[in-house]
């Protein structure tokens, strides 16, 4: 097995700033509130039923299964996030190697909930290791009979990830044992070997989990099983076709109305796939697993396929907010090249999270800032938008333009929420945001063959082995970055960080090193007191899209660093569609310390068309000047309901 | 009853030109082909089952009902259209008062089919007058149990209209007798009177038919029943709510997902409705019936409601092609004000036909060119687009922009056909186009209190009573119009025609008369040899939409006279979204005698953005000059599959 590149989670401690504050809120507010949601204790929120299902399966309650077939995964993702919080936050932190100041103590409710869940999982698991409350509780449900739709393996994956996180956080192997028993059942059940059955999951996820389990246990069988699930997909004869025929299915489900097998990325073997297709979250999880396997197995064909899929995604299918999934109403699918509508964007929060997961794994394959910049784009925009400022409300779908009245009425926008909600009947996104942000340290810094690589610029302390590094910055609001080496291991090591088209200095002297693939890789004998500094260029950029992107035609988006901006009705009135900027208009970036934690807003003078009475006119449009005020996209919708849009008119005169 | 304003159909004879040629093709090609379709004899086309259902109900065949609950209406609309053709075309034309040269003889198949249908209807009708093959053949179907969804009254309406057309065309009262028996059943069944049941149809149509039947028979009971159906709608307690409760319906059907009772225009009494809402075709048919009743009953509240609905529709809900119905995927509904997406437009052919019907009836209420100009807009664009050049292929949905690959893939465009098709499973539009075009004379000219009013400019001869008028024009391709009075009744009469912002001459002398509401009303003693002439200004206009119309933001549409233009991929490549015109660019109108019957195209120089490799760039878009070639929208899609769009970029520099 390849050396893990992620540091132990407590080795990276965010301090203040955007990520520090947000992660703290997730730890202290979001996770507790989600526990309430999972226990159906939030009045007015869509009920989860998820903990209740688990209690019934554990024999604590009598009752029937309720909710979606993948409801278990909400609990598992929450459990994983809570364990990350425990791991960083300490009550159950067996060995803090960080040396940093302690974080706020973990709420005892959280710790107790985690402990309780361990017991519930132990009790719920079937004697042979099976664990999926939907199949365990539904009368007549037959396990493994519908791998395509019923998410048994997906839920198994999330449970295994939670168990590994619990093991890392607590050192206790109680939950890991449950996971191993489940994984062993899967290993005995699935594969091409004698006595095994062919099968692939409709929603990839277990593959990622099996790689983690292999790393946690050192047992290569799990890696091999992950490889099996990935490589079986798309083979002929098609497992899904056979399974559907065995069920007597007459027509594919509506969500696969167009893509059919490609909806499940099962239209061809994964190493032959060239264009991202089908359900976007599934695609991201699959490609992330492919990147894992490419590294773990040294599989060059898999790596090549990952790079090719990445390139076509970035060139043709990526929303400017770092989102994917353009065909929303039918099934959150990738659409045709350049088909990126703004008001009907799905851009699911989970898909952006999957993209972050895939990006991070591509960085394990090759240290290249093209992955990091997409990871940043997704994190600062699509992922962050998924969570409200108060930490308790969520977007599942993240359109780039919303007109609330139209969105509520139009059938093709029925997946759009015009405001964040406290929970969803299908609540995959909320705990997914929590687990990503609670483990952001894994994405910010990685171990390389020669030392460490810093991917995200954020106020943080890194403490691993002999390394003690402190990063001071207010990025993405200001460009100043200072990296203080407070201690370093003896010998020559490499610190890598993104170059960002600017000059870096080491101890006040400009570095002459040339970046490689966007990273400066500084190899030297590091010492206490070494200081790397740079002024990252945070220029307000006017971004235009490829002419094939109709929703952006004649329009521009504003971006500063990784942050994409949006305008809202509260400042500009309605409709926003004709609001735009002249080429000559100056914009200034101002830090707004106002109500919502402090963000950099953009101000200037805009123009908008003056609406007349007529629907159609042969008169030239008349424009009026209005004050312009753009906010970071991820912050939209925190001030009541109203219109929002990213792509604004590009007035040429 | 008010005096009918429509002339006998043979009194208006189109001669050549756009309408003449199109009507001839409908008579000689379309109707015959549709007969084949209704008999399920077109290989590859969606089967109709409609004639077969009728044969089964008539006892000619054994079998089960197939198709939609309103399949009967396809036959009835075809019958109505065929009777118009017979009426104008003469084989069964009992008294040609036209004096014009004979039109092509009616195909004997058509005449035989009409005759056969008369017999089938007679045999299919139940002893008590009931006639709806769905309910007559479906085991367990209970008549009048679901007026909201099952279209019994709608089909009754179309049958009655066909019967009136048959009576007008042939003088035979055989089919009219069937209609009277059916209408009497309805009259005995529905109403507020003792022994009657409250009820309203989910799809208005029978109201229009009952007005026609009242005019044909002179029996006011049918007018009163029409009035009952119109005024009962939207009253409390709601008939539909009660009916649904009686059925045990748990939730409204998906197509009423948003509008609920407004989907059926039943959210409030019709005289209180201010904004067009719900299913667009139903709305148009209802408003047309309201206009009929306003006139027949002198109901001023009804007239006021018609005007108000008209105004809000024109100001906020009307596509530039003269189409209505903006929220397609869910149920062809009116959407919010200004929500007029181009690629997801429903703009059903039937809705535009309904709009023509309503417009024409508004002209009966008041001679005002604001109705005529919308009628023209709908006719020359949305309605004509519904029928292919070969007369045998149809659009049901008429988007204003189509990118075939996206349209095929996107779930929210699943109602869009990228090319016209030979038939539909739900085939309301094809026979509706046929009946409208076959009766276009009713829309071109009307009788007024003081004489005649000419609404459409077309090469035609008008022969009614002592009037003999010949109109010579190639409108809409050229603006020259000459109206020759070849004979006129003795005494002072008024000829009214649209003024169109131009000077009219009578016998070479400029007329000084001021137009009233867009019509010149010339009252005089008309004599043989009188000649009215004008040069209608056919200027190429650049039309902009209200800034609330997002799909048109920063864009313009080209219009010349009533004709809206579109660009196609065959001339400009793909994507079309960035193709546009500079303000300074000159356009010329050229008559293209090419392959498809001759149309005026627009040519000039356009610009389009040069596509780079990147999906997003901070570089300013670079544009290149390309030849520009726009065709009338209604002609799009006759040259193979490709992109099309109406709203093109408005390049300001």
PDB file of N, CA and C in Angstrom, chain B residues 4 23 48 66-67 115 130 134 206 211 214 230 266 276 282 336 470 477 534 561 567-568 577 582 606 622 633 638 645:
ATOM      1  N   UNK B   4     -74.291  37.047 -36.803  1.00  0.00           N
ATOM      2  CA  UNK B   4     -72.949  36.482 -37.025  1.00  0.00           C
ATOM      3  C   UNK B   4     -72.074  37.453 -37.818  1.00  0.00           C
ATOM      4  N   UNK B  23     -53.034  27.036 -47.613  1.00  0.00           N
ATOM      5  CA  UNK B  23     -54.379  26.469 -47.468  1.00  0.00           C
ATOM      6  C   UNK B  23     -54.615  25.381 -48.519  1.00  0.00           C
ATOM      7  N   UNK B  48     -52.680   6.588 -33.748  1.00  0.00           N
ATOM      8  CA  UNK B  48     -53.755   7.440 -33.259  1.00  0.00           C
ATOM      9  C   UNK B  48     -54.819   6.625 -32.530  1.00  0.00           C
ATOM     10  N   UNK B  66     -58.263   2.591 -27.219  1.00  0.00           N
ATOM     11  CA  UNK B  66     -56.827   2.844 -27.078  1.00  0.00           C
ATOM     12  C   UNK B  66     -56.557   4.334 -27.275  1.00  0.00           C
ATOM     13  N   UNK B  67     -55.504   4.799 -26.661  1.00  0.00           N
ATOM     14  CA  UNK B  67     -55.128   6.215 -26.795  1.00  0.00           C
ATOM     15  C   UNK B  67     -55.570   7.008 -25.590  1.00  0.00           C
ATOM     16  N   UNK B 115     -68.209  11.408 -45.464  1.00  0.00           N
ATOM     17  CA  UNK B 115     -69.495  10.711 -45.529  1.00  0.00           C
ATOM     18  C   UNK B 115     -69.504   9.495 -44.601  1.00  0.00           C
ATOM     19  N   UNK B 130     -75.550  10.395 -25.759  1.00  0.00           N
ATOM     20  CA  UNK B 130     -74.171  10.420 -25.279  1.00  0.00           C
ATOM     21  C   UNK B 130     -73.211   9.950 -26.365  1.00  0.00           C
ATOM     22  N   UNK B 134     -64.288   6.939 -25.271  1.00  0.00           N
ATOM     23  CA  UNK B 134     -63.523   6.530 -24.088  1.00  0.00           C
ATOM     24  C   UNK B 134     -64.457   5.951 -23.035  1.00  0.00           C
ATOM     25  N   UNK B 206     -66.464  23.113 -25.178  1.00  0.00           N
ATOM     26  CA  UNK B 206     -67.878  22.907 -25.461  1.00  0.00           C
ATOM     27  C   UNK B 206     -68.619  24.242 -25.488  1.00  0.00           C
ATOM     28  N   UNK B 211     -72.106  27.896 -28.606  1.00  0.00           N
ATOM     29  CA  UNK B 211     -72.433  29.185 -29.233  1.00  0.00           C
ATOM     30  C   UNK B 211     -72.653  28.986 -30.728  1.00  0.00           C
ATOM     31  N   UNK B 214     -75.923  27.237 -31.260  1.00  0.00           N
ATOM     32  CA  UNK B 214     -77.050  28.161 -31.078  1.00  0.00           C
ATOM     33  C   UNK B 214     -77.240  28.995 -32.341  1.00  0.00           C
ATOM     34  N   UNK B 230     -69.450  28.617 -18.520  1.00  0.00           N
ATOM     35  CA  UNK B 230     -68.430  29.658 -18.316  1.00  0.00           C
ATOM     36  C   UNK B 230     -68.558  30.288 -16.932  1.00  0.00           C
ATOM     37  N   UNK B 266     -60.001  27.837 -12.739  1.00  0.00           N
ATOM     38  CA  UNK B 266     -61.162  27.688 -11.854  1.00  0.00           C
ATOM     39  C   UNK B 266     -60.849  28.211 -10.456  1.00  0.00           C
ATOM     40  N   UNK B 276     -53.793  35.969 -17.009  1.00  0.00           N
ATOM     41  CA  UNK B 276     -53.954  34.624 -17.574  1.00  0.00           C
ATOM     42  C   UNK B 276     -53.156  33.629 -16.743  1.00  0.00           C
ATOM     43  N   UNK B 282     -56.318  25.828 -22.604  1.00  0.00           N
ATOM     44  CA  UNK B 282     -57.608  25.953 -21.905  1.00  0.00           C
ATOM     45  C   UNK B 282     -57.942  27.424 -21.679  1.00  0.00           C
ATOM     46  N   UNK B 336     -44.886  33.160 -14.421  1.00  0.00           N
ATOM     47  CA  UNK B 336     -44.881  34.502 -13.854  1.00  0.00           C
ATOM     48  C   UNK B 336     -44.748  35.544 -14.966  1.00  0.00           C
ATOM     49  N   UNK B 470     -61.675  42.249 -54.592  1.00  0.00           N
ATOM     50  CA  UNK B 470     -60.467  41.474 -54.881  1.00  0.00           C
ATOM     51  C   UNK B 470     -59.301  42.184 -54.198  1.00  0.00           C
ATOM     52  N   UNK B 477     -44.548  39.590 -47.701  1.00  0.00           N
ATOM     53  CA  UNK B 477     -43.207  39.739 -48.293  1.00  0.00           C
ATOM     54  C   UNK B 477     -43.021  41.115 -48.903  1.00  0.00           C
ATOM     55  N   UNK B 534     -52.295  50.954 -50.810  1.00  0.00           N
ATOM     56  CA  UNK B 534     -51.350  51.407 -49.791  1.00  0.00           C
ATOM     57  C   UNK B 534     -50.043  50.659 -49.960  1.00  0.00           C
ATOM     58  N   UNK B 561     -42.660  43.448 -40.758  1.00  0.00           N
ATOM     59  CA  UNK B 561     -44.106  43.267 -40.750  1.00  0.00           C
ATOM     60  C   UNK B 561     -44.454  42.338 -39.608  1.00  0.00           C
ATOM     61  N   UNK B 567     -32.430  32.524 -36.874  1.00  0.00           N
ATOM     62  CA  UNK B 567     -31.207  32.072 -37.548  1.00  0.00           C
ATOM     63  C   UNK B 567     -31.071  30.567 -37.318  1.00  0.00           C
ATOM     64  N   UNK B 568     -30.434  29.940 -38.271  1.00  0.00           N
ATOM     65  CA  UNK B 568     -30.264  28.489 -38.174  1.00  0.00           C
ATOM     66  C   UNK B 568     -28.802  28.106 -38.307  1.00  0.00           C
ATOM     67  N   UNK B 577     -25.551  31.008 -29.870  1.00  0.00           N
ATOM     68  CA  UNK B 577     -25.844  31.954 -28.776  1.00  0.00           C
ATOM     69  C   UNK B 577     -25.051  33.243 -28.874  1.00  0.00           C
ATOM     70  N   UNK B 582     -24.222  44.138 -34.900  1.00  0.00           N
ATOM     71  CA  UNK B 582     -23.878  45.461 -34.408  1.00  0.00           C
ATOM     72  C   UNK B 582     -25.024  46.403 -34.713  1.00  0.00           C
ATOM     73  N   UNK B 606     -22.973  39.675 -39.698  1.00  0.00           N
ATOM     74  CA  UNK B 606     -23.109  39.456 -38.257  1.00  0.00           C
ATOM     75  C   UNK B 606     -21.733  39.307 -37.642  1.00  0.00           C
ATOM     76  N   UNK B 622     -13.320  37.886 -28.264  1.00  0.00           N
ATOM     77  CA  UNK B 622     -12.924  38.342 -29.592  1.00  0.00           C
ATOM     78  C   UNK B 622     -14.035  37.929 -30.557  1.00  0.00           C
ATOM     79  N   UNK B 633     -39.214  32.665 -38.887  1.00  0.00           N
ATOM     80  CA  UNK B 633     -39.228  31.638 -37.834  1.00  0.00           C
ATOM     81  C   UNK B 633     -40.066  30.426 -38.211  1.00  0.00           C
ATOM     82  N   UNK B 638     -36.854  23.067 -41.615  1.00  0.00           N
ATOM     83  CA  UNK B 638     -37.247  22.382 -42.847  1.00  0.00           C
ATOM     84  C   UNK B 638     -36.046  21.910 -43.661  1.00  0.00           C
ATOM     85  N   UNK B 645     -32.359  29.841 -33.382  1.00  0.00           N
ATOM     86  CA  UNK B 645     -32.681  30.781 -32.302  1.00  0.00           C
ATOM     87  C   UNK B 645     -33.235  32.081 -32.854  1.00  0.00           C
TER      88      UNK B 645
END
